[in-house]
Amino acid sequence: MPNNLVNYGVTDNGIAIIELISDTDGKPLSDDRTSVNTYTREMWEDIDQAILNARFDGDVSVILLTGHGEKFFSAGASINYLNTLSPRYKYFFCLHANETLSRLEQTPKLVIAALNGHTVGGGLEIAMAADIRIAHKGNFQIGLPEVSLGVLAGTGGTARLARLVGKARAMEIMVTGRKFSFEEARDMDLIHDIYDSVGLEDFRTDVLDYAGQFTLPLAAAKAIGNIKRSVQSGIEIPLEYHLALERELQSDLFQSEDAKEGIASYVERRTPRFKGK
């Protein structure tokens, strides 16, 4: 990516990997700095471009978000960077971040966040825009502690956390600013699973193996995309309109090559080979 704050690549089986990589100032990582993967405007530009690359790549079925290193998925916005910005600039900074995460949510491809370490503040806000969150077992913390800085979680934090864990629990988490374990996050369905992988490399491999089941030709990527569109958009509208949207998305699938292949493979008692069309 242009600013060297995101590593981007695509596996042979169609998984786009977006890896955040920066120091505490949100700058490209040097050998003597810990990778905490804080973000700045420049990192958001890289994230945005990576999302667009994955969206338009017909060979990509799954997007995997993760952080560089063994300690942090992301510590959120660089406080040192924010301290240099005017209030008006900060407003547009949050707007750009919100637009980028909305673009991720509206991309009809499955998004998995691999939480390789601490996931706090804006790091959790990024992770909550994913469809599935898988964490690496360890003494790591997760939470939205922005209230301790006199602000709120303004990159979708208040909106997405309330939708994921419920209003009452979200309020308690954000007004206290407390950080908690991955195990507690799993208990409240904030994350889906915790992998007891030996190290970072094994964790990445295990998550990629999990993600592989959603790639072509094993999975009907077009159907997965339509499921995501129905859930993401439909939950915000009245039930009758959601049902209408669901019918239209289903009608689209009925006419697809993948639906024909799925039915044919069932009748012929063979494994389907989907094309995403």
Short mmCIF file of C-alpha atoms in Angstrom, two decimals:
data_model
loop_
_atom_site.label_atom_id
_atom_site.label_comp_id
_atom_site.label_asym_id
_atom_site.label_seq_id
_atom_site.Cartn_x
_atom_site.Cartn_y
_atom_site.Cartn_z
CA MET A 1 0.00 0.00 0.00
CA PRO A 2 1.18 3.59 -0.70
CA ASN A 3 1.96 4.58 2.90
CA ASN A 4 3.47 1.24 3.97
CA LEU A 5 1.04 0.97 6.88
CA VAL A 6 -0.86 -2.05 5.57
CA ASN A 7 0.51 -5.26 4.13
CA TYR A 8 -1.81 -6.65 1.46
CA GLY A 9 -1.73 -9.98 -0.32
CA VAL A 10 -3.99 -12.67 -1.72
CA THR A 11 -3.57 -16.40 -1.08
CA ASP A 12 -3.82 -18.98 -3.84
CA ASN A 13 -7.32 -19.94 -2.68
CA GLY A 14 -8.67 -16.39 -2.75
CA ILE A 15 -8.24 -14.97 0.75
CA ALA A 16 -7.21 -11.31 0.80
CA ILE A 17 -5.05 -10.57 3.85
CA ILE A 18 -5.06 -7.00 5.20
CA GLU A 19 -2.39 -6.68 7.90
CA LEU A 20 -2.10 -3.48 9.93
CA ILE A 21 1.49 -2.51 10.75
CA SER A 22 2.66 0.64 12.54
CA ASP A 23 4.32 1.98 15.69
CA THR A 24 2.78 4.05 18.51
CA ASP A 25 2.93 7.18 16.34
CA GLY A 26 1.11 5.43 13.52
CA LYS A 27 4.23 5.49 11.37
CA PRO A 28 5.82 2.67 9.36
CA LEU A 29 7.44 0.16 11.67
CA SER A 30 11.18 0.27 12.24
CA ASP A 31 13.20 -2.62 13.63
CA ASP A 32 13.45 -1.15 17.13
CA ARG A 33 9.77 -0.31 17.66
CA THR A 34 6.92 -2.50 18.91
CA SER A 35 4.13 -3.05 16.43
CA VAL A 36 1.01 -1.67 18.14
CA ASN A 37 -0.71 -0.96 14.82
CA THR A 38 -2.16 2.42 15.73
CA TYR A 39 -3.80 4.31 12.92
CA THR A 40 -3.57 7.73 11.34
CA ARG A 41 -5.21 9.22 8.27
CA GLU A 42 -2.48 7.61 6.19
CA MET A 43 -3.25 4.14 7.55
CA TRP A 44 -6.94 4.63 6.79
CA GLU A 45 -6.00 5.52 3.24
CA ASP A 46 -4.10 2.22 3.01
CA ILE A 47 -6.95 0.25 4.61
CA ASP A 48 -9.45 1.84 2.24
CA GLN A 49 -7.34 0.97 -0.80
CA ALA A 50 -6.85 -2.60 0.40
CA ILE A 51 -10.61 -3.03 0.86
CA LEU A 52 -11.23 -1.73 -2.65
CA ASN A 53 -8.58 -4.05 -4.06
CA ALA A 54 -10.26 -7.03 -2.40
CA ARG A 55 -13.75 -5.89 -3.40
CA PHE A 56 -12.93 -5.61 -7.11
CA ASP A 57 -10.76 -8.75 -7.28
CA GLY A 58 -12.93 -11.50 -8.73
CA ASP A 59 -10.58 -14.14 -7.34
CA VAL A 60 -11.10 -12.99 -3.73
CA SER A 61 -13.86 -14.70 -1.74
CA VAL A 62 -12.81 -13.83 1.83
CA ILE A 63 -11.13 -10.82 3.44
CA LEU A 64 -8.94 -11.45 6.50
CA LEU A 65 -8.07 -8.51 8.78
CA THR A 66 -5.23 -8.90 11.26
CA GLY A 67 -2.41 -7.04 12.97
CA HIS A 68 1.35 -7.36 12.69
CA GLY A 69 3.27 -8.87 15.59
CA GLU A 70 2.35 -10.94 18.63
CA LYS A 71 1.07 -8.25 21.01
CA PHE A 72 -1.54 -6.10 19.27
CA PHE A 73 -4.29 -6.45 16.72
CA SER A 74 -4.56 -2.68 17.01
CA ALA A 75 -4.40 -0.11 19.78
CA GLY A 76 -6.66 2.20 17.79
CA ALA A 77 -5.88 5.78 16.86
CA SER A 78 -2.41 7.12 17.58
CA ILE A 79 -2.89 9.50 20.52
CA ASN A 80 0.31 11.35 19.59
CA TYR A 81 -1.12 11.89 16.11
CA LEU A 82 -4.55 12.99 17.36
CA ASN A 83 -2.89 15.51 19.67
CA THR A 84 -1.60 17.41 16.62
CA LEU A 85 -5.01 17.77 14.94
CA SER A 86 -7.62 20.51 15.12
CA PRO A 87 -11.17 19.59 16.20
CA ARG A 88 -12.43 20.11 12.64
CA TYR A 89 -9.72 17.86 11.21
CA LYS A 90 -10.56 15.20 13.80
CA TYR A 91 -14.19 15.32 12.63
CA PHE A 92 -13.21 14.54 9.05
CA PHE A 93 -10.72 11.95 10.29
CA CYS A 94 -13.54 10.08 12.04
CA LEU A 95 -15.79 10.53 9.01
CA HIS A 96 -13.20 8.95 6.73
CA ALA A 97 -12.75 6.04 9.15
CA ASN A 98 -16.51 5.53 9.34
CA GLU A 99 -16.84 5.57 5.56
CA THR A 100 -14.04 3.03 5.22
CA LEU A 101 -15.56 0.61 7.73
CA SER A 102 -18.99 1.02 6.14
CA ARG A 103 -17.41 0.13 2.81
CA LEU A 104 -15.98 -3.00 4.43
CA GLU A 105 -19.39 -3.95 5.85
CA GLN A 106 -21.12 -3.39 2.53
CA THR A 107 -18.61 -5.41 0.50
CA PRO A 108 -20.47 -8.66 -0.30
CA LYS A 109 -17.57 -10.88 0.72
CA LEU A 110 -17.04 -12.56 4.08
CA VAL A 111 -14.76 -10.55 6.39
CA ILE A 112 -12.91 -12.32 9.22
CA ALA A 113 -10.93 -10.44 11.88
CA ALA A 114 -8.04 -12.46 13.33
CA LEU A 115 -7.33 -10.84 16.69
CA ASN A 116 -3.67 -11.65 17.25
CA GLY A 117 -3.31 -9.54 20.40
CA HIS A 118 -4.72 -6.60 22.35
CA THR A 119 -7.76 -5.15 20.59
CA VAL A 120 -8.67 -1.85 22.19
CA GLY A 121 -10.24 1.45 21.23
CA GLY A 122 -10.30 1.91 17.51
CA GLY A 123 -8.81 -1.54 17.11
CA LEU A 124 -12.03 -3.04 18.43
CA GLU A 125 -14.01 -0.66 16.24
CA ILE A 126 -12.23 -2.07 13.19
CA ALA A 127 -12.81 -5.64 14.36
CA MET A 128 -16.52 -5.02 14.92
CA ALA A 129 -16.93 -4.17 11.24
CA ALA A 130 -15.92 -7.75 10.40
CA ASP A 131 -18.47 -10.54 10.03
CA ILE A 132 -16.57 -13.06 12.16
CA ARG A 133 -14.01 -12.40 14.91
CA ILE A 134 -11.51 -15.07 15.99
CA ALA A 135 -9.00 -14.39 18.77
CA HIS A 136 -5.62 -15.85 19.72
CA LYS A 137 -5.65 -17.28 23.25
CA GLY A 138 -3.45 -15.31 25.58
CA ASN A 139 -3.32 -12.63 28.26
CA PHE A 140 -4.81 -10.03 25.95
CA GLN A 141 -7.39 -7.32 26.53
CA ILE A 142 -10.27 -5.97 24.50
CA GLY A 143 -12.46 -2.93 25.11
CA LEU A 144 -13.41 0.67 24.33
CA PRO A 145 -11.64 2.85 26.94
CA GLU A 146 -12.14 6.19 25.13
CA VAL A 147 -14.14 7.68 28.02
CA SER A 148 -10.89 7.87 30.03
CA LEU A 149 -9.72 10.43 27.45
CA GLY A 150 -12.93 12.42 27.72
CA VAL A 151 -14.31 11.23 24.37
CA LEU A 152 -16.42 8.39 23.00
CA ALA A 153 -15.68 5.55 20.60
CA GLY A 154 -16.33 7.62 17.48
CA THR A 155 -15.39 5.23 14.70
CA GLY A 156 -18.59 3.26 14.95
CA GLY A 157 -17.94 2.01 18.47
CA THR A 158 -21.16 3.11 20.16
CA ALA A 159 -23.28 2.01 17.21
CA ARG A 160 -21.74 -1.38 16.50
CA LEU A 161 -21.13 -2.51 20.08
CA ALA A 162 -24.77 -1.84 21.02
CA ARG A 163 -25.91 -3.86 18.01
CA LEU A 164 -23.57 -6.74 18.80
CA VAL A 165 -23.98 -7.16 22.56
CA GLY A 166 -27.13 -5.19 23.37
CA LYS A 167 -27.68 -1.66 24.64
CA ALA A 168 -27.38 -2.33 28.37
CA ARG A 169 -24.12 -4.28 28.18
CA ALA A 170 -22.65 -1.84 25.65
CA MET A 171 -23.43 1.10 27.94
CA GLU A 172 -21.69 -0.54 30.89
CA ILE A 173 -18.60 -1.37 28.83
CA MET A 174 -18.23 2.12 27.38
CA VAL A 175 -19.09 4.31 30.37
CA THR A 176 -16.67 2.38 32.60
CA GLY A 177 -14.06 2.15 29.85
CA ARG A 178 -13.02 -1.19 31.28
CA LYS A 179 -10.92 -3.65 29.32
CA PHE A 180 -11.64 -7.34 29.58
CA SER A 181 -10.44 -10.73 28.40
CA PHE A 182 -11.13 -12.50 25.13
CA GLU A 183 -12.94 -15.14 27.17
CA GLU A 184 -15.43 -12.60 28.51
CA ALA A 185 -15.81 -11.17 25.01
CA ARG A 186 -16.66 -14.64 23.74
CA ASP A 187 -19.21 -15.13 26.51
CA MET A 188 -21.07 -12.02 25.34
CA ASP A 189 -20.79 -13.06 21.67
CA LEU A 190 -18.50 -10.16 20.83
CA ILE A 191 -16.02 -12.65 19.42
CA HIS A 192 -16.91 -16.01 17.94
CA ASP A 193 -14.00 -18.25 18.93
CA ILE A 194 -10.61 -18.37 20.63
CA TYR A 195 -7.85 -20.45 19.08
CA ASP A 196 -5.28 -22.00 21.40
CA SER A 197 -2.58 -21.91 18.73
CA VAL A 198 1.06 -22.34 19.77
CA GLY A 199 2.28 -19.05 18.30
CA LEU A 200 1.42 -16.26 15.90
CA GLU A 201 2.36 -18.23 12.81
CA ASP A 202 0.22 -21.19 13.84
CA PHE A 203 -2.65 -18.85 14.72
CA ARG A 204 -2.51 -17.26 11.27
CA THR A 205 -2.42 -20.71 9.68
CA ASP A 206 -5.36 -21.93 11.76
CA VAL A 207 -7.48 -18.91 10.84
CA LEU A 208 -6.59 -19.26 7.17
CA ASP A 209 -7.60 -22.92 7.33
CA TYR A 210 -10.95 -21.88 8.82
CA ALA A 211 -11.41 -19.16 6.20
CA GLY A 212 -10.63 -21.61 3.43
CA GLN A 213 -14.00 -23.31 3.77
CA PHE A 214 -15.66 -20.13 2.48
CA THR A 215 -13.60 -19.88 -0.71
CA LEU A 216 -14.30 -21.05 -4.24
CA PRO A 217 -14.93 -23.70 -5.41
CA LEU A 218 -15.79 -25.13 -1.95
CA ALA A 219 -18.34 -22.48 -0.98
CA ALA A 220 -21.05 -20.60 -2.84
CA ALA A 221 -19.41 -17.19 -2.50
CA LYS A 222 -22.25 -15.40 -4.25
CA ALA A 223 -24.78 -16.83 -1.78
CA ILE A 224 -22.53 -15.87 1.14
CA GLY A 225 -22.35 -12.34 -0.25
CA ASN A 226 -26.12 -12.13 -0.53
CA ILE A 227 -26.56 -13.48 3.00
CA LYS A 228 -24.25 -10.72 4.21
CA ARG A 229 -26.14 -8.07 2.24
CA SER A 230 -29.45 -9.23 3.70
CA VAL A 231 -28.18 -9.26 7.28
CA GLN A 232 -26.20 -6.00 7.10
CA SER A 233 -28.87 -3.95 5.35
CA GLY A 234 -32.00 -5.72 6.50
CA ILE A 235 -31.42 -5.40 10.22
CA GLU A 236 -31.72 -1.60 9.90
CA ILE A 237 -35.16 -1.62 8.24
CA PRO A 238 -38.66 -2.83 9.24
CA LEU A 239 -39.23 -6.58 9.06
CA GLU A 240 -41.58 -6.45 6.07
CA TYR A 241 -38.96 -4.55 4.05
CA HIS A 242 -36.25 -6.92 5.21
CA LEU A 243 -38.33 -9.86 4.00
CA ALA A 244 -38.81 -8.12 0.65
CA LEU A 245 -35.05 -7.57 0.37
CA GLU A 246 -34.46 -11.21 1.26
CA ARG A 247 -36.82 -12.34 -1.51
CA GLU A 248 -35.05 -10.20 -4.10
CA LEU A 249 -31.65 -11.51 -3.07
CA GLN A 250 -32.98 -15.07 -3.18
CA SER A 251 -34.46 -14.46 -6.64
CA ASP A 252 -31.04 -13.29 -7.77
CA LEU A 253 -29.50 -16.51 -6.45
CA PHE A 254 -32.15 -18.73 -8.06
CA GLN A 255 -30.92 -17.45 -11.42
CA SER A 256 -27.24 -18.00 -10.65
CA GLU A 257 -24.90 -20.65 -11.97
CA ASP A 258 -24.03 -21.58 -8.40
CA ALA A 259 -27.65 -22.44 -7.56
CA LYS A 260 -27.85 -24.66 -10.62
CA GLU A 261 -24.59 -26.32 -9.63
CA GLY A 262 -25.72 -26.77 -6.03
CA ILE A 263 -28.97 -28.45 -7.02
CA ALA A 264 -27.31 -30.57 -9.71
CA SER A 265 -24.61 -31.78 -7.31
CA TYR A 266 -27.26 -32.70 -4.75
CA VAL A 267 -29.25 -34.72 -7.29
CA GLU A 268 -26.10 -36.35 -8.68
CA ARG A 269 -24.72 -36.97 -5.18
CA ARG A 270 -21.39 -35.30 -5.78
CA THR A 271 -19.43 -32.45 -4.24
CA PRO A 272 -20.41 -29.09 -5.78
CA ARG A 273 -17.84 -26.88 -7.43
CA PHE A 274 -19.02 -23.30 -7.20
CA LYS A 275 -17.90 -20.41 -9.40
CA GLY A 276 -19.27 -17.43 -7.54
CA LYS A 277 -21.58 -16.62 -10.45
#
